[in-house]
Short mmCIF file of C-alpha atoms and ligand atoms in Angstrom, two decimals:
data_model
loop_
_atom_site.label_atom_id
_atom_site.label_comp_id
_atom_site.label_asym_id
_atom_site.label_seq_id
_atom_site.Cartn_x
_atom_site.Cartn_y
_atom_site.Cartn_z
CA MET A 1 -31.61 77.77 20.65
CA ALA A 2 -29.39 80.63 19.49
CA ARG A 3 -31.22 83.82 18.72
CA ILE A 4 -30.52 86.81 16.52
CA ALA A 5 -29.38 89.71 18.70
CA THR A 6 -28.48 92.40 16.15
CA THR A 7 -28.85 92.92 12.43
CA HIS A 8 -26.80 95.74 10.97
CA ALA A 9 -26.60 96.95 7.36
CA ARG A 10 -24.14 99.26 5.64
CA GLU A 11 -23.65 100.65 2.15
CA VAL A 12 -20.68 99.02 0.35
CA LEU A 13 -19.62 98.96 -3.32
CA ASP A 14 -20.01 96.31 -6.01
CA SER A 15 -17.69 95.44 -8.91
CA ARG A 16 -18.93 98.39 -10.97
CA GLY A 17 -18.31 100.77 -8.09
CA ARG A 18 -22.03 101.08 -7.41
CA PRO A 19 -23.49 100.99 -3.91
CA THR A 20 -25.06 97.81 -2.61
CA VAL A 21 -26.29 96.47 0.74
CA GLU A 22 -24.13 94.49 3.16
CA VAL A 23 -25.74 92.92 6.24
CA GLU A 24 -24.13 91.54 9.37
CA ILE A 25 -26.14 89.44 11.81
CA ARG A 26 -24.93 88.66 15.35
CA THR A 27 -26.37 86.20 17.81
CA ALA A 28 -26.51 86.55 21.57
CA CYS A 29 -23.79 83.89 21.84
CA GLY A 30 -21.39 85.97 19.75
CA LYS A 31 -21.58 84.19 16.36
CA SER A 32 -22.00 86.30 13.25
CA GLY A 33 -22.65 86.07 9.52
CA ARG A 34 -22.26 88.60 6.75
CA ALA A 35 -23.59 88.80 3.18
CA ILE A 36 -23.77 91.31 0.31
CA ALA A 37 -26.54 91.64 -2.28
CA PRO A 38 -25.43 91.58 -5.95
CA SER A 39 -26.89 93.75 -8.73
CA GLY A 40 -27.73 93.19 -12.42
CA ALA A 41 -27.45 95.45 -15.48
CA SER A 42 -29.54 93.50 -18.00
CA THR A 43 -32.31 93.12 -15.47
CA GLY A 44 -35.53 91.36 -16.39
CA LYS A 45 -38.79 93.25 -16.17
CA HIS A 46 -40.26 90.67 -13.77
CA GLU A 47 -37.44 90.72 -11.22
CA ALA A 48 -37.77 91.73 -7.60
CA VAL A 49 -36.84 95.40 -7.37
CA GLU A 50 -33.71 96.75 -5.73
CA ARG A 51 -34.25 99.96 -3.82
CA ARG A 52 -32.05 102.94 -4.73
CA ASP A 53 -32.22 106.43 -3.26
CA GLY A 54 -32.42 108.54 -6.42
CA ASP A 55 -30.47 111.30 -4.68
CA ARG A 56 -28.24 112.66 -7.43
CA HIS A 57 -25.81 114.10 -4.89
CA TRP A 58 -24.98 110.61 -3.60
CA TYR A 59 -23.51 108.14 -6.11
CA ALA A 60 -25.51 109.80 -8.90
CA GLY A 61 -28.80 108.51 -7.49
CA LEU A 62 -27.60 104.92 -7.05
CA GLY A 63 -27.14 105.10 -3.27
CA VAL A 64 -28.85 102.47 -1.12
CA ARG A 65 -29.11 104.42 2.14
CA GLY A 66 -32.89 103.90 2.18
CA ALA A 67 -32.48 100.13 1.88
CA VAL A 68 -29.81 100.19 4.61
CA GLU A 69 -32.14 102.19 6.83
CA ALA A 70 -34.94 99.65 6.20
CA VAL A 71 -32.66 96.89 7.51
CA ASN A 72 -31.38 98.86 10.49
CA THR A 73 -34.82 99.81 11.71
CA LEU A 74 -37.71 97.68 10.51
CA LEU A 75 -36.09 94.39 9.48
CA SER A 76 -33.68 94.36 12.39
CA ALA A 77 -36.57 94.65 14.85
CA LEU A 78 -38.60 92.11 12.88
CA ILE A 79 -36.08 89.27 13.05
CA SER A 80 -34.61 90.07 16.45
CA GLY A 81 -34.96 87.00 18.70
CA MET A 82 -35.55 84.61 15.80
CA ASP A 83 -33.43 81.51 15.25
CA PRO A 84 -31.11 82.11 12.24
CA ASP A 85 -31.66 78.48 11.29
CA ASP A 86 -35.34 79.21 10.74
CA GLN A 87 -34.76 80.49 7.21
CA VAL A 88 -38.33 80.10 5.98
CA ALA A 89 -39.81 81.95 8.99
CA ILE A 90 -37.29 84.80 8.60
CA ASP A 91 -37.92 85.11 4.86
CA ASN A 92 -41.70 84.92 5.23
CA ALA A 93 -41.67 87.59 7.93
CA MET A 94 -39.72 89.92 5.64
CA ILE A 95 -41.97 89.19 2.65
CA ALA A 96 -45.04 89.99 4.77
CA ALA A 97 -43.45 93.16 6.18
CA ASP A 98 -42.67 94.38 2.66
CA GLY A 99 -46.16 93.56 1.45
CA THR A 100 -45.53 94.12 -2.28
CA PRO A 101 -45.26 91.41 -4.96
CA ASN A 102 -41.80 92.63 -6.05
CA LYS A 103 -40.26 93.60 -2.69
CA GLY A 104 -40.12 97.16 -3.96
CA ARG A 105 -41.15 98.83 -0.69
CA LEU A 106 -38.28 97.74 1.56
CA GLY A 107 -36.11 96.72 -1.39
CA ALA A 108 -35.06 93.28 -2.62
CA ASN A 109 -31.44 94.33 -1.98
CA ALA A 110 -32.25 94.92 1.70
CA ILE A 111 -34.31 91.73 2.11
CA LEU A 112 -31.89 89.46 0.25
CA ALA A 113 -28.80 90.61 2.17
CA VAL A 114 -30.61 89.82 5.44
CA SER A 115 -31.83 86.46 4.11
CA MET A 116 -28.32 85.41 3.01
CA ALA A 117 -26.70 86.70 6.21
CA ALA A 118 -29.14 84.58 8.25
CA ALA A 119 -28.00 81.44 6.41
CA VAL A 120 -24.32 82.34 6.89
CA THR A 121 -24.95 82.92 10.61
CA ALA A 122 -26.78 79.59 10.95
CA ALA A 123 -23.82 77.77 9.36
CA GLU A 124 -21.45 79.54 11.76
CA LEU A 125 -23.61 78.52 14.71
CA GLN A 126 -23.62 74.89 13.66
CA GLU A 127 -19.92 75.08 12.84
CA VAL A 128 -20.52 73.61 9.40
CA GLU A 129 -19.59 74.88 5.95
CA LEU A 130 -22.20 77.10 4.32
CA TYR A 131 -22.88 74.58 1.55
CA GLU A 132 -23.58 71.89 4.17
CA HIS A 133 -26.08 74.10 5.95
CA LEU A 134 -27.73 75.17 2.68
CA HIS A 135 -27.94 71.53 1.64
CA GLN A 136 -29.79 70.65 4.85
CA LEU A 137 -32.21 73.52 4.22
CA TYR A 138 -32.75 72.50 0.61
CA LEU A 139 -33.41 68.86 1.49
CA GLN A 140 -36.64 70.04 3.11
CA LYS A 141 -37.83 71.12 -0.35
CA ASN A 142 -36.08 68.52 -2.48
CA PRO A 143 -35.28 65.37 -0.49
CA ARG A 144 -33.48 63.82 -3.47
CA ALA A 145 -30.89 66.60 -3.77
CA ARG A 146 -27.20 65.69 -3.61
CA ILE A 147 -24.14 67.80 -2.97
CA ILE A 148 -22.39 68.28 -6.33
CA VAL A 149 -19.60 70.69 -7.30
CA PRO A 150 -21.08 72.46 -10.33
CA LEU A 151 -19.77 72.53 -13.87
CA PRO A 152 -18.82 76.13 -14.65
CA MET A 153 -20.17 77.86 -17.77
CA VAL A 154 -17.58 80.59 -18.26
CA ASN A 155 -17.73 83.90 -20.09
CA MET A 156 -15.03 84.45 -22.73
CA ILE A 157 -16.36 87.37 -24.80
CA SER A 158 -18.84 89.98 -23.58
CA GLY A 159 -21.28 92.07 -25.56
CA GLY A 160 -24.73 93.52 -25.05
CA LEU A 161 -25.18 95.72 -22.00
CA HIS A 162 -21.99 94.35 -20.39
CA ALA A 163 -19.35 95.67 -22.79
CA GLY A 164 -18.68 98.71 -24.94
CA GLY A 165 -18.10 96.64 -28.11
CA ASN A 166 -20.56 96.16 -30.89
CA LEU A 167 -21.88 92.68 -30.22
CA ASP A 168 -25.57 92.22 -29.54
CA PHE A 169 -25.25 88.87 -27.77
CA GLN A 170 -24.34 89.41 -24.13
CA ASP A 171 -22.16 86.40 -23.32
CA PHE A 172 -20.10 83.95 -25.37
CA LEU A 173 -19.17 81.20 -22.93
CA ILE A 174 -17.44 77.85 -22.74
CA TYR A 175 -17.99 74.63 -20.80
CA PRO A 176 -15.10 72.28 -20.03
CA GLU A 177 -16.30 68.78 -20.95
CA GLY A 178 -15.49 65.50 -19.27
CA CYS A 179 -12.99 66.75 -16.69
CA VAL A 180 -12.60 64.48 -13.68
CA SER A 181 -12.51 67.36 -11.23
CA TYR A 182 -13.45 71.00 -10.90
CA ARG A 183 -9.77 71.80 -10.37
CA GLU A 184 -8.92 70.34 -13.77
CA ALA A 185 -11.91 72.09 -15.37
CA LEU A 186 -10.75 75.46 -14.09
CA GLU A 187 -7.23 74.98 -15.48
CA ARG A 188 -8.70 74.16 -18.87
CA ILE A 189 -10.89 77.26 -18.84
CA VAL A 190 -7.97 79.54 -18.00
CA ARG A 191 -5.96 77.94 -20.79
CA VAL A 192 -8.66 78.80 -23.32
CA TYR A 193 -9.12 82.32 -21.89
CA ASN A 194 -5.40 83.07 -22.28
CA SER A 195 -5.31 81.53 -25.72
CA LEU A 196 -8.30 83.66 -26.75
CA GLY A 197 -6.38 86.80 -25.78
CA ARG A 198 -3.60 85.76 -28.17
CA VAL A 199 -6.07 84.86 -30.94
CA LEU A 200 -7.82 88.24 -30.72
CA GLY A 201 -4.42 89.96 -30.76
CA LYS A 202 -3.39 88.02 -33.86
CA HIS A 203 -6.52 89.23 -35.66
CA GLY A 204 -5.71 92.79 -34.63
CA GLU A 205 -8.76 92.99 -32.35
CA THR A 206 -8.52 94.89 -29.11
CA HIS A 207 -8.47 92.45 -26.30
CA ALA A 208 -7.20 94.67 -23.51
CA LEU A 209 -10.73 95.75 -22.66
CA VAL A 210 -12.72 93.46 -20.45
CA GLY A 211 -16.48 93.60 -19.93
CA ASP A 212 -18.33 93.81 -16.62
CA GLU A 213 -17.87 90.09 -16.05
CA GLY A 214 -14.20 89.91 -17.06
CA GLY A 215 -14.73 88.59 -20.61
CA TYR A 216 -12.91 90.22 -23.53
CA GLY A 217 -14.88 93.06 -25.10
CA PRO A 218 -13.55 93.23 -28.68
CA SER A 219 -15.16 95.03 -31.58
CA LEU A 220 -16.18 92.29 -34.02
CA PRO A 221 -18.26 92.41 -37.22
CA THR A 222 -20.79 89.74 -36.24
CA ASN A 223 -21.86 87.58 -33.31
CA GLU A 224 -20.70 84.53 -35.24
CA THR A 225 -17.17 86.00 -35.42
CA ALA A 226 -17.03 85.83 -31.62
CA ILE A 227 -17.84 82.11 -31.79
CA GLU A 228 -15.19 81.64 -34.50
CA ARG A 229 -12.56 83.30 -32.30
CA ILE A 230 -13.44 81.02 -29.38
CA MET A 231 -13.27 77.95 -31.64
CA GLU A 232 -9.82 79.04 -32.76
CA ALA A 233 -8.75 79.69 -29.16
CA ILE A 234 -9.84 76.19 -28.11
CA GLU A 235 -7.73 74.67 -30.88
CA VAL A 236 -4.71 76.90 -30.21
CA ALA A 237 -4.94 75.71 -26.58
CA GLY A 238 -4.48 72.15 -27.88
CA LEU A 239 -8.07 71.15 -27.14
CA LYS A 240 -10.86 69.73 -29.27
CA PRO A 241 -14.00 71.85 -29.68
CA GLY A 242 -17.04 69.81 -28.72
CA ASP A 243 -15.11 67.00 -27.00
CA ASP A 244 -12.92 68.93 -24.56
CA VAL A 245 -14.65 72.29 -24.57
CA SER A 246 -18.11 73.25 -25.78
CA ILE A 247 -19.81 76.59 -26.27
CA ALA A 248 -22.76 78.37 -24.66
CA LEU A 249 -24.49 81.65 -25.45
CA ASP A 250 -26.41 84.15 -23.37
CA VAL A 251 -28.20 86.05 -26.11
CA ALA A 252 -30.02 88.26 -23.55
CA SER A 253 -32.36 89.12 -26.38
CA SER A 254 -34.84 91.17 -24.34
CA HIS A 255 -32.59 94.21 -24.80
CA PHE A 256 -32.78 94.16 -28.62
CA TYR A 257 -36.41 93.07 -28.75
CA ASP A 258 -38.90 95.68 -29.90
CA ALA A 259 -42.28 95.00 -28.28
CA ASP A 260 -44.16 97.40 -30.59
CA THR A 261 -43.31 95.39 -33.69
CA ASN A 262 -42.79 92.07 -31.85
CA SER A 263 -39.39 91.77 -33.50
CA TYR A 264 -35.67 91.38 -32.84
CA ARG A 265 -33.26 93.99 -34.16
CA LEU A 266 -29.66 92.89 -34.41
CA ARG A 267 -26.97 95.31 -35.57
CA GLU A 268 -25.70 92.73 -38.05
CA TRP A 269 -29.18 92.80 -39.62
CA HIS A 270 -28.88 96.59 -39.77
CA LYS A 271 -31.58 96.61 -37.10
CA ALA A 272 -34.19 95.40 -39.60
CA PRO A 273 -37.10 93.92 -37.63
CA ARG A 274 -37.11 90.11 -37.66
CA HIS A 275 -39.63 87.89 -35.94
CA ALA A 276 -39.07 85.07 -33.45
CA GLU A 277 -39.16 82.46 -36.23
CA GLU A 278 -36.22 84.15 -37.95
CA MET A 279 -34.29 84.34 -34.67
CA ILE A 280 -34.91 80.62 -34.19
CA VAL A 281 -33.60 79.82 -37.69
CA PHE A 282 -30.57 82.01 -36.96
CA LEU A 283 -29.84 80.27 -33.64
CA ALA A 284 -30.50 76.80 -35.10
CA GLY A 285 -27.96 77.59 -37.83
CA LEU A 286 -25.33 78.37 -35.18
CA VAL A 287 -26.16 75.16 -33.28
CA GLU A 288 -25.77 73.21 -36.53
CA LYS A 289 -22.36 74.71 -37.22
CA TYR A 290 -20.74 74.90 -33.77
CA PRO A 291 -20.63 72.69 -30.64
CA ILE A 292 -23.14 74.85 -28.76
CA ARG A 293 -24.63 73.05 -25.73
CA SER A 294 -26.69 75.81 -24.18
CA ILE A 295 -28.50 78.99 -25.21
CA GLU A 296 -29.87 81.41 -22.61
CA ASP A 297 -32.55 84.00 -23.36
CA GLY A 298 -32.57 83.21 -27.07
CA LEU A 299 -35.88 85.08 -27.17
CA ALA A 300 -37.34 87.94 -25.15
CA GLU A 301 -38.77 87.84 -21.63
CA ASP A 302 -42.46 87.88 -22.60
CA ASP A 303 -42.31 86.15 -25.97
CA TRP A 304 -43.94 83.00 -24.60
CA SER A 305 -45.17 81.78 -27.99
CA GLY A 306 -41.71 82.31 -29.52
CA TRP A 307 -40.13 80.33 -26.66
CA ARG A 308 -42.48 77.39 -27.31
CA SER A 309 -41.34 77.29 -30.94
CA LEU A 310 -37.69 77.66 -29.91
CA ASN A 311 -38.00 74.74 -27.50
CA ALA A 312 -39.79 72.64 -30.10
CA ALA A 313 -36.98 73.35 -32.58
CA LEU A 314 -33.93 72.96 -30.33
CA GLY A 315 -35.02 71.69 -26.90
CA ARG A 316 -34.18 68.06 -27.57
CA LYS A 317 -30.73 68.94 -28.82
CA ILE A 318 -29.43 71.55 -26.42
CA GLN A 319 -30.13 73.25 -23.11
CA LEU A 320 -32.43 76.29 -23.43
CA VAL A 321 -32.17 78.48 -20.34
CA GLY A 322 -34.71 81.09 -19.29
CA ASP A 323 -33.17 84.00 -17.37
CA ASP A 324 -35.25 87.14 -18.01
CA LEU A 325 -38.07 84.76 -19.01
CA PHE A 326 -38.32 83.14 -15.55
CA THR A 327 -36.55 85.63 -13.23
CA THR A 328 -36.25 82.84 -10.62
CA GLN A 329 -40.00 83.14 -9.90
CA VAL A 330 -41.83 79.89 -9.21
CA GLY A 331 -45.00 81.07 -10.98
CA ARG A 332 -43.16 81.85 -14.20
CA ILE A 333 -41.09 78.63 -14.06
CA GLU A 334 -44.31 76.66 -13.57
CA LYS A 335 -45.80 78.30 -16.66
CA GLY A 336 -42.63 77.49 -18.63
CA ILE A 337 -42.82 73.84 -17.56
CA ARG A 338 -46.53 73.63 -18.42
CA GLU A 339 -46.11 75.26 -21.81
CA GLN A 340 -42.79 73.53 -22.58
CA SER A 341 -41.17 76.89 -23.23
CA ALA A 342 -37.62 75.87 -22.30
CA ASN A 343 -35.78 73.07 -20.51
CA ALA A 344 -33.69 74.99 -17.98
CA VAL A 345 -33.81 77.96 -15.66
CA LEU A 346 -31.18 80.46 -14.58
CA ILE A 347 -31.21 80.96 -10.81
CA LYS A 348 -30.28 84.37 -9.40
CA LEU A 349 -30.97 85.06 -5.72
CA ASN A 350 -31.72 88.73 -6.17
CA GLN A 351 -34.25 88.17 -8.97
CA VAL A 352 -36.58 86.80 -6.33
CA GLY A 353 -35.09 88.26 -3.15
CA THR A 354 -34.86 85.52 -0.51
CA VAL A 355 -32.95 82.26 -0.01
CA SER A 356 -36.19 80.32 0.62
CA GLU A 357 -37.83 81.44 -2.61
CA THR A 358 -34.62 80.63 -4.49
CA PHE A 359 -34.84 77.09 -3.10
CA ASP A 360 -38.50 76.96 -4.18
CA ALA A 361 -37.41 77.82 -7.73
CA LEU A 362 -34.64 75.18 -7.66
CA ALA A 363 -37.01 72.54 -6.27
CA MET A 364 -39.67 73.39 -8.84
CA ALA A 365 -37.11 72.89 -11.63
CA ALA A 366 -35.69 69.68 -10.16
CA GLY A 367 -39.15 68.20 -9.62
CA HIS A 368 -40.03 68.59 -13.30
CA GLY A 369 -36.83 67.53 -15.04
CA PHE A 370 -35.82 71.13 -15.72
CA ARG A 371 -32.11 71.86 -15.41
CA ALA A 372 -30.95 74.79 -13.32
CA VAL A 373 -27.88 77.02 -13.53
CA VAL A 374 -27.03 79.12 -10.47
CA SER A 375 -25.77 82.49 -11.67
CA ALA A 376 -23.91 85.58 -10.51
CA ARG A 377 -24.97 89.08 -11.57
CA SER A 378 -22.91 91.48 -13.65
CA GLY A 379 -22.57 93.63 -10.52
CA GLU A 380 -20.90 91.33 -7.97
CA THR A 381 -18.74 91.52 -4.85
CA GLU A 382 -16.35 89.38 -2.84
CA ASP A 383 -19.40 87.52 -1.49
CA THR A 384 -19.14 83.84 -2.47
CA PHE A 385 -22.60 82.65 -1.37
CA ILE A 386 -23.58 81.37 -4.84
CA ALA A 387 -20.66 78.89 -4.95
CA ASP A 388 -22.11 77.23 -1.86
CA LEU A 389 -25.67 77.53 -3.12
CA ALA A 390 -24.90 75.78 -6.42
CA THR A 391 -23.02 72.99 -4.64
CA ALA A 392 -25.69 72.59 -1.96
CA SER A 393 -28.53 72.29 -4.45
CA GLY A 394 -26.69 69.80 -6.65
CA CYS A 395 -28.08 71.59 -9.70
CA GLY A 396 -24.84 70.81 -11.53
CA GLN A 397 -24.06 74.12 -13.22
CA ILE A 398 -22.86 77.59 -12.28
CA LYS A 399 -22.31 80.80 -14.24
CA ILE A 400 -20.02 83.33 -12.57
CA GLY A 401 -18.49 85.36 -15.41
CA SER A 402 -14.94 85.14 -16.66
CA VAL A 403 -11.69 84.09 -15.01
CA ALA A 404 -10.58 87.69 -14.53
CA ARG A 405 -11.68 90.26 -11.91
CA SER A 406 -11.58 89.24 -8.27
CA GLU A 407 -15.33 89.35 -7.62
CA ARG A 408 -15.48 86.40 -10.06
CA LEU A 409 -12.31 84.64 -8.86
CA ALA A 410 -13.49 84.77 -5.24
CA LYS A 411 -16.27 82.37 -6.27
CA TYR A 412 -14.10 80.16 -8.49
CA ASN A 413 -11.63 79.92 -5.61
CA ARG A 414 -14.41 79.12 -3.15
CA LEU A 415 -15.37 76.17 -5.36
CA LEU A 416 -11.74 74.99 -5.26
CA ARG A 417 -11.95 75.07 -1.46
CA ILE A 418 -15.28 73.24 -1.47
CA GLU A 419 -13.93 70.52 -3.75
CA ASP A 420 -10.95 70.20 -1.45
CA HIS A 421 -13.22 69.83 1.61
CA LEU A 422 -15.23 67.22 -0.18
CA GLY A 423 -12.22 65.01 -0.73
CA GLY A 424 -10.26 66.33 -3.69
CA PRO A 425 -10.19 65.37 -7.37
CA GLY A 426 -11.58 62.03 -8.27
CA VAL A 427 -13.28 61.70 -4.90
CA ALA A 428 -15.55 64.74 -4.93
CA LEU A 429 -18.74 64.57 -6.90
CA PHE A 430 -18.16 66.89 -9.81
CA GLN A 431 -20.60 67.50 -12.63
CA ARG A 432 -18.46 66.43 -15.56
CA ARG A 433 -20.69 67.37 -18.48
CA VAL A 434 -23.67 69.53 -19.29
CA PRO A 435 -26.45 67.33 -17.85
CA ALA A 436 -28.11 65.35 -20.62
CA GLY A 437 -31.72 66.22 -21.36
P1 PGA B 501 -27.07 90.74 -15.40
O1 PGA B 501 -26.39 89.69 -16.39
O2 PGA B 501 -26.61 90.44 -14.03
O3 PGA B 501 -26.63 92.08 -15.92
O4 PGA B 501 -28.57 90.54 -15.55
C1 PGA B 501 -26.26 88.32 -16.14
C2 PGA B 501 -27.11 87.50 -17.10
O5 PGA B 501 -27.85 88.04 -17.92
O6 PGA B 501 -27.09 86.28 -17.05
ZN1 ZN B 502 -28.78 86.17 -18.83
#
């Protein structure tokens, strides 16, 4: 059995130029694996906590030298001598060493980078692709899982906390529909993205600016205008909205929800307080008018009663994804399943902080007919782990951001490589449509 000899962390930068944790594990037999923790901006209140130094003389307080130190001393000693293939034992040891419910003591950024690096090292040791190793791990939790190249849900226009424009909704995205391969799906997405640039230009809307995830960040009068522009872009690209390309939204509504008045305050409503029921009518109106297949965080992270009504109104028609609502935590997903609050969950490794717990969340969803979408964060790096994770779990969907900015393209390109390994177009299992509910 190969054993972990050294675990070394360093501070590196993410796509926003903010520090994050990179970890490199080496075994006694000379194999190694490296991984980098991502970082969110519109973080949910119930997420595992990333540890930052708060020293204003070092990256304006955003440094992660404390988290790096935690890896290089405590965690390194803790997992030294363990088998990198023993993912659950490694993750459980770190969870116990941290001792807090949100990994705030050692830092979820420290713990996750070690957890991911262990999986990468184990794949190297076995001389298999990362997705193959992750698939073997996941089968222990969900024996029915299959390897499937995921359908990408791709950001076109950014708003909310990810762009300087005036849109309240965070992401306006598209799905390619019915493509026979991922390779073909990606070409179609890029076609619409380029066409959207021309459409925004034609309307005199700035399209040079891109948001944190590479989507256009134009100044538009309403959220619906963003959908209109995407519809136009699909048609200009010679495609049929609904049949060839459909639309998805990440409303990320927690950031314009006012807990004191239990209301949602959109700029296009002049920030007048409106209750969940009015948000639901607003969203249902958009679903009626446009080929929208999925809405994420249509309501706020703790508005459980609102979510139940939202799911009752739209859950049979479209996918309703909980991101801030579930924060990849099994307990919250279980509550959502029990209360029928949604029908899908967004999966982000660093919301929960270990690979094993991420698999628990995926298995919980799969076991109860909930869909799952593996997702990147707005702060990403060249690390492509999530491309392998989505494929390995067979969850069928991935959300990476737009087709601009290399931290996003690294993952889209990794999926091209994976599809190629699996046998190429027409042979590989590719999720061709948003899974039917
Ligand atoms: P975040 O955004 O990484 O800033 O949280 C991604 C999302 O909300 O899906
Ligand atoms: Zn989200």
